[in-house]
mmCIF file of C-alpha atoms in Angstrom:
data_model
loop_
_atom_site.group_PDB
_atom_site.id
_atom_site.type_symbol
_atom_site.label_atom_id
_atom_site.label_comp_id
_atom_site.label_asym_id
_atom_site.label_seq_id
_atom_site.Cartn_x
_atom_site.Cartn_y
_atom_site.Cartn_z
ATOM 1 C CA MET A 230 -118.837 106.102 -36.167
ATOM 2 C CA SER A 231 -122.002 107.087 -34.245
ATOM 3 C CA VAL A 232 -123.305 109.090 -37.233
ATOM 4 C CA GLN A 233 -122.807 106.067 -39.485
ATOM 5 C CA PHE A 234 -124.554 103.830 -36.926
ATOM 6 C CA SER A 235 -127.485 106.275 -36.646
ATOM 7 C CA LEU A 236 -127.806 106.467 -40.420
ATOM 8 C CA LEU A 237 -127.684 102.674 -40.674
ATOM 9 C CA SER A 238 -130.348 102.359 -37.953
ATOM 10 C CA VAL A 239 -132.646 104.778 -39.775
ATOM 11 C CA LEU A 240 -132.153 103.015 -43.108
ATOM 12 C CA LEU A 241 -132.708 99.556 -41.582
ATOM 13 C CA SER A 242 -135.923 100.740 -39.961
ATOM 14 C CA PHE A 243 -137.309 101.365 -43.455
ATOM 15 C CA VAL A 244 -136.555 97.758 -44.399
ATOM 16 C CA VAL A 245 -138.230 96.008 -41.467
ATOM 17 C CA ILE A 246 -141.359 98.142 -41.008
ATOM 18 C CA PRO A 247 -144.303 96.613 -42.912
ATOM 19 C CA ALA A 248 -145.909 98.959 -45.416
ATOM 20 C CA HIS A 249 -149.517 100.027 -44.870
ATOM 21 C CA ALA A 250 -150.013 98.156 -41.581
ATOM 22 C CA THR A 251 -150.187 99.451 -38.027
ATOM 23 C CA PHE A 252 -149.622 97.802 -34.691
ATOM 24 C CA PRO A 253 -152.842 96.444 -33.195
ATOM 25 C CA GLY A 254 -154.569 98.355 -30.435
ATOM 26 C CA LYS A 255 -155.717 96.735 -27.205
ATOM 27 C CA ASN A 256 -158.363 94.742 -29.068
ATOM 28 C CA GLY A 257 -155.591 92.911 -30.979
ATOM 29 C CA ARG A 258 -156.727 93.866 -34.483
ATOM 30 C CA ILE A 259 -154.386 95.110 -37.206
ATOM 31 C CA ALA A 260 -155.238 97.998 -39.539
ATOM 32 C CA PHE A 261 -153.819 97.871 -43.068
ATOM 33 C CA GLY A 262 -154.283 99.289 -46.559
ATOM 34 C CA ARG A 263 -155.374 97.258 -49.566
ATOM 35 C CA TYR A 264 -155.875 98.381 -53.146
ATOM 36 C CA ASN A 265 -159.563 98.218 -54.093
ATOM 37 C CA PRO A 266 -160.216 98.404 -57.855
ATOM 38 C CA SER A 267 -163.901 99.230 -57.297
ATOM 39 C CA ILE A 268 -162.941 102.624 -55.810
ATOM 40 C CA ASN A 269 -159.750 102.861 -57.891
ATOM 41 C CA GLY A 270 -157.710 103.474 -54.758
ATOM 42 C CA TRP A 271 -156.516 102.238 -51.401
ATOM 43 C CA GLN A 272 -158.963 101.336 -48.666
ATOM 44 C CA LEU A 273 -158.331 100.599 -44.984
ATOM 45 C CA TYR A 274 -159.231 97.253 -43.464
ATOM 46 C CA THR A 275 -158.818 95.590 -40.090
ATOM 47 C CA ALA A 276 -158.151 91.934 -39.355
ATOM 48 C CA SER A 277 -157.563 89.732 -36.344
ATOM 49 C CA SER A 278 -153.880 89.223 -35.582
ATOM 50 C CA ASP A 279 -154.155 85.675 -37.000
ATOM 51 C CA GLY A 280 -155.363 87.058 -40.356
ATOM 52 C CA THR A 281 -159.015 86.096 -39.981
ATOM 53 C CA ASP A 282 -162.087 88.328 -39.796
ATOM 54 C CA VAL A 283 -160.929 90.857 -42.415
ATOM 55 C CA GLN A 284 -163.327 93.828 -42.342
ATOM 56 C CA PRO A 285 -163.380 97.059 -44.382
ATOM 57 C CA LEU A 286 -162.799 100.095 -42.184
ATOM 58 C CA THR A 287 -163.212 102.925 -44.708
ATOM 59 C CA PHE A 288 -165.082 103.328 -47.975
ATOM 60 C CA VAL A 289 -163.068 106.287 -49.278
ATOM 61 C CA SER A 290 -159.589 106.240 -50.805
ATOM 62 C CA SER A 291 -157.548 105.886 -47.590
ATOM 63 C CA PHE A 292 -153.877 105.428 -46.980
ATOM 64 C CA LEU A 293 -151.709 105.299 -43.860
ATOM 65 C CA SER A 294 -153.184 104.681 -40.428
ATOM 66 C CA ASP A 295 -152.158 104.676 -36.773
ATOM 67 C CA TRP A 296 -153.953 103.263 -33.708
ATOM 68 C CA ARG A 297 -154.426 105.408 -30.626
ATOM 69 C CA ALA A 298 -152.667 103.703 -27.677
ATOM 70 C CA ASP A 299 -155.968 102.768 -25.986
ATOM 71 C CA GLY A 300 -157.190 101.057 -29.193
ATOM 72 C CA LYS A 301 -160.396 103.136 -29.344
ATOM 73 C CA ARG A 302 -159.606 105.323 -32.394
ATOM 74 C CA ILE A 303 -157.610 105.069 -35.607
ATOM 75 C CA ALA A 304 -156.163 108.113 -37.386
ATOM 76 C CA PHE A 305 -155.693 107.853 -41.154
ATOM 77 C CA ASP A 306 -155.169 109.971 -44.238
ATOM 78 C CA PHE A 307 -157.504 110.017 -47.231
ATOM 79 C CA SER A 308 -158.073 111.856 -50.515
ATOM 80 C CA ASP A 309 -160.861 114.427 -50.486
ATOM 81 C CA SER A 310 -163.026 115.334 -53.494
ATOM 82 C CA ASP A 311 -160.574 118.097 -54.527
ATOM 83 C CA GLY A 312 -157.549 115.760 -54.642
ATOM 84 C CA ASN A 313 -156.068 116.993 -51.364
ATOM 85 C CA GLU A 314 -155.031 114.604 -48.601
ATOM 86 C CA GLN A 315 -156.761 115.040 -45.253
ATOM 87 C CA ILE A 316 -156.644 113.312 -41.863
ATOM 88 C CA ALA A 317 -159.615 111.764 -40.097
ATOM 89 C CA THR A 318 -160.169 109.554 -37.071
ATOM 90 C CA ILE A 319 -162.534 106.606 -36.887
ATOM 91 C CA ASN A 320 -163.671 103.927 -34.439
ATOM 92 C CA PRO A 321 -162.178 100.441 -35.019
ATOM 93 C CA ASP A 322 -165.577 99.191 -36.240
ATOM 94 C CA GLY A 323 -165.704 101.865 -38.988
ATOM 95 C CA SER A 324 -168.206 104.127 -37.237
ATOM 96 C CA ASN A 325 -167.935 107.786 -36.234
ATOM 97 C CA MET A 326 -165.486 109.017 -38.895
ATOM 98 C CA GLN A 327 -164.432 112.595 -38.104
ATOM 99 C CA GLN A 328 -162.354 114.659 -40.531
ATOM 100 C CA ILE A 329 -159.881 116.751 -38.513
ATOM 101 C CA THR A 330 -157.838 118.561 -41.211
ATOM 102 C CA PHE A 331 -159.149 120.761 -44.009
ATOM 103 C CA GLY A 332 -157.717 122.862 -46.796
ATOM 104 C CA PRO A 333 -155.391 122.501 -49.765
ATOM 105 C CA GLY A 334 -152.283 120.339 -49.992
ATOM 106 C CA ILE A 335 -151.407 117.232 -48.069
ATOM 107 C CA HIS A 336 -151.965 116.306 -44.451
ATOM 108 C CA GLU A 337 -150.656 112.743 -44.196
ATOM 109 C CA VAL A 338 -148.997 109.988 -42.159
ATOM 110 C CA PRO A 339 -150.796 110.631 -38.849
ATOM 111 C CA SER A 340 -149.125 109.449 -35.645
ATOM 112 C CA TRP A 341 -150.838 109.490 -32.228
ATOM 113 C CA SER A 342 -148.990 110.743 -29.162
ATOM 114 C CA PRO A 343 -148.708 108.119 -26.373
ATOM 115 C CA THR A 344 -151.355 109.990 -24.365
ATOM 116 C CA GLY A 345 -153.756 110.196 -27.335
ATOM 117 C CA THR A 346 -154.112 113.966 -26.989
ATOM 118 C CA GLN A 347 -152.065 114.971 -30.061
ATOM 119 C CA ILE A 348 -151.414 113.776 -33.593
ATOM 120 C CA ALA A 349 -148.211 114.465 -35.552
ATOM 121 C CA PHE A 350 -148.336 114.473 -39.358
ATOM 122 C CA ASP A 351 -146.584 115.541 -42.579
ATOM 123 C CA TYR A 352 -147.948 118.752 -44.100
ATOM 124 C CA SER A 353 -147.526 120.732 -47.294
ATOM 125 C CA PRO A 354 -149.848 123.407 -48.677
ATOM 126 C CA LEU A 355 -148.836 122.166 -52.151
ATOM 127 C CA LEU A 356 -149.521 118.883 -53.925
ATOM 128 C CA PRO A 357 -146.565 116.584 -54.750
ATOM 129 C CA ASP A 358 -146.625 117.433 -58.466
ATOM 130 C CA ASP A 359 -145.835 121.115 -57.734
ATOM 131 C CA PRO A 360 -142.123 121.903 -58.370
ATOM 132 C CA ASN A 361 -141.998 123.826 -55.058
ATOM 133 C CA PHE A 362 -143.363 120.902 -53.029
ATOM 134 C CA THR A 363 -141.791 120.381 -49.583
ATOM 135 C CA THR A 364 -143.099 118.834 -46.374
ATOM 136 C CA SER A 365 -142.844 119.798 -42.721
ATOM 137 C CA ILE A 366 -143.846 118.005 -39.542
ATOM 138 C CA PHE A 367 -146.857 119.458 -37.746
ATOM 139 C CA VAL A 368 -148.537 118.546 -34.455
ATOM 140 C CA MET A 369 -152.195 119.212 -33.637
ATOM 141 C CA ASN A 370 -154.620 118.317 -30.883
ATOM 142 C CA SER A 371 -156.499 115.069 -31.508
ATOM 143 C CA ASP A 372 -159.611 117.031 -32.559
ATOM 144 C CA GLY A 373 -157.605 118.913 -35.244
ATOM 145 C CA SER A 374 -157.297 122.157 -33.294
ATOM 146 C CA ASN A 375 -154.051 124.075 -32.739
ATOM 147 C CA PRO A 376 -151.963 122.762 -35.679
ATOM 148 C CA HIS A 377 -148.395 124.052 -35.498
ATOM 149 C CA ALA A 378 -145.081 123.381 -37.230
ATOM 150 C CA VAL A 379 -142.411 121.360 -35.458
ATOM 151 C CA THR A 380 -139.912 121.430 -38.352
ATOM 152 C CA THR A 381 -139.258 123.902 -41.148
ATOM 153 C CA ALA A 382 -140.014 123.178 -44.792
ATOM 154 C CA GLY A 383 -137.769 120.503 -46.243
ATOM 155 C CA PHE A 384 -138.667 116.906 -46.844
ATOM 156 C CA ASP A 385 -139.491 115.918 -43.273
ATOM 157 C CA VAL A 386 -141.731 112.843 -43.217
ATOM 158 C CA GLU A 387 -143.126 109.987 -41.110
ATOM 159 C CA PRO A 388 -143.267 111.518 -37.615
ATOM 160 C CA ARG A 389 -143.498 109.149 -34.648
ATOM 161 C CA PHE A 390 -143.794 110.037 -30.982
ATOM 162 C CA SER A 391 -141.386 108.220 -28.693
ATOM 163 C CA PRO A 392 -143.270 105.831 -26.385
ATOM 164 C CA MET A 393 -140.733 106.385 -23.580
ATOM 165 C CA GLU A 394 -140.361 110.159 -23.807
ATOM 166 C CA LEU A 395 -143.872 111.557 -23.776
ATOM 167 C CA GLU A 396 -142.689 115.015 -24.820
ATOM 168 C CA SER A 397 -140.515 113.872 -27.721
ATOM 169 C CA LEU A 398 -141.109 113.461 -31.452
ATOM 170 C CA SER A 399 -138.851 111.832 -34.043
ATOM 171 C CA ALA A 400 -139.001 112.584 -37.757
ATOM 172 C CA VAL A 401 -137.000 111.452 -40.739
ATOM 173 C CA SER A 402 -135.647 114.230 -42.916
ATOM 174 C CA ALA A 403 -134.327 113.710 -46.420
ATOM 175 C CA SER A 404 -132.432 116.626 -47.926
ATOM 176 C CA LEU A 405 -131.054 116.682 -51.430
ATOM 177 C CA PRO A 406 -128.822 115.036 -52.481
ATOM 178 C CA ALA A 407 -130.058 111.872 -50.766
ATOM 179 C CA MET A 408 -128.976 112.755 -47.261
ATOM 180 C CA VAL A 409 -130.967 111.079 -44.494
ATOM 181 C CA SER A 410 -130.887 112.114 -40.865
ATOM 182 C CA SER A 411 -132.977 111.699 -37.768
ATOM 183 C CA ARG A 412 -134.192 114.749 -35.847
ATOM 184 C CA ARG A 413 -135.522 114.911 -32.337
ATOM 185 C CA ARG A 414 -137.180 118.043 -31.013
ATOM 186 C CA SER A 415 -138.813 118.817 -27.721
ATOM 187 C CA LEU A 416 -142.472 119.768 -28.047
ATOM 188 C CA SER A 417 -142.509 121.948 -24.944
#
């Protein structure tokens, strides 16, 4: 019964979480993705919580974002000139963009730790069109240093730190055939 309830909880969380939007930081703004035909890709924007004052945040093809708890930085993933996905951080006004991952493959779906000192993300050295493509969850310091695996290669995606357990990380893992489970691992 508890396994069925956990599976149902995980599946329902996919239904109610808005796509391409992140919870506002202390300044009350919301970051979200919008398709921009002029760059032929997604671009990040911010808006007031009432939907006014929509402002572009990035001018590169950008995808998923996450606010740091203090509202002073936003982590996001973007496509580099070689077609790889990288992670960068940026101020909420669009200034001071700093790329923090480099290299081939995908580094995506960044998630700040509650203390703002680490970022969890999906990683694969391969691109999704490679038949050997898998993803693992990695954690790195907020400046991109010390990246290390938290899970082994599978299809582990969408890491989120628990706000109540500062040393905990949750990730969704999908293994073939269509089996979904939730994993929790200590980072210490």
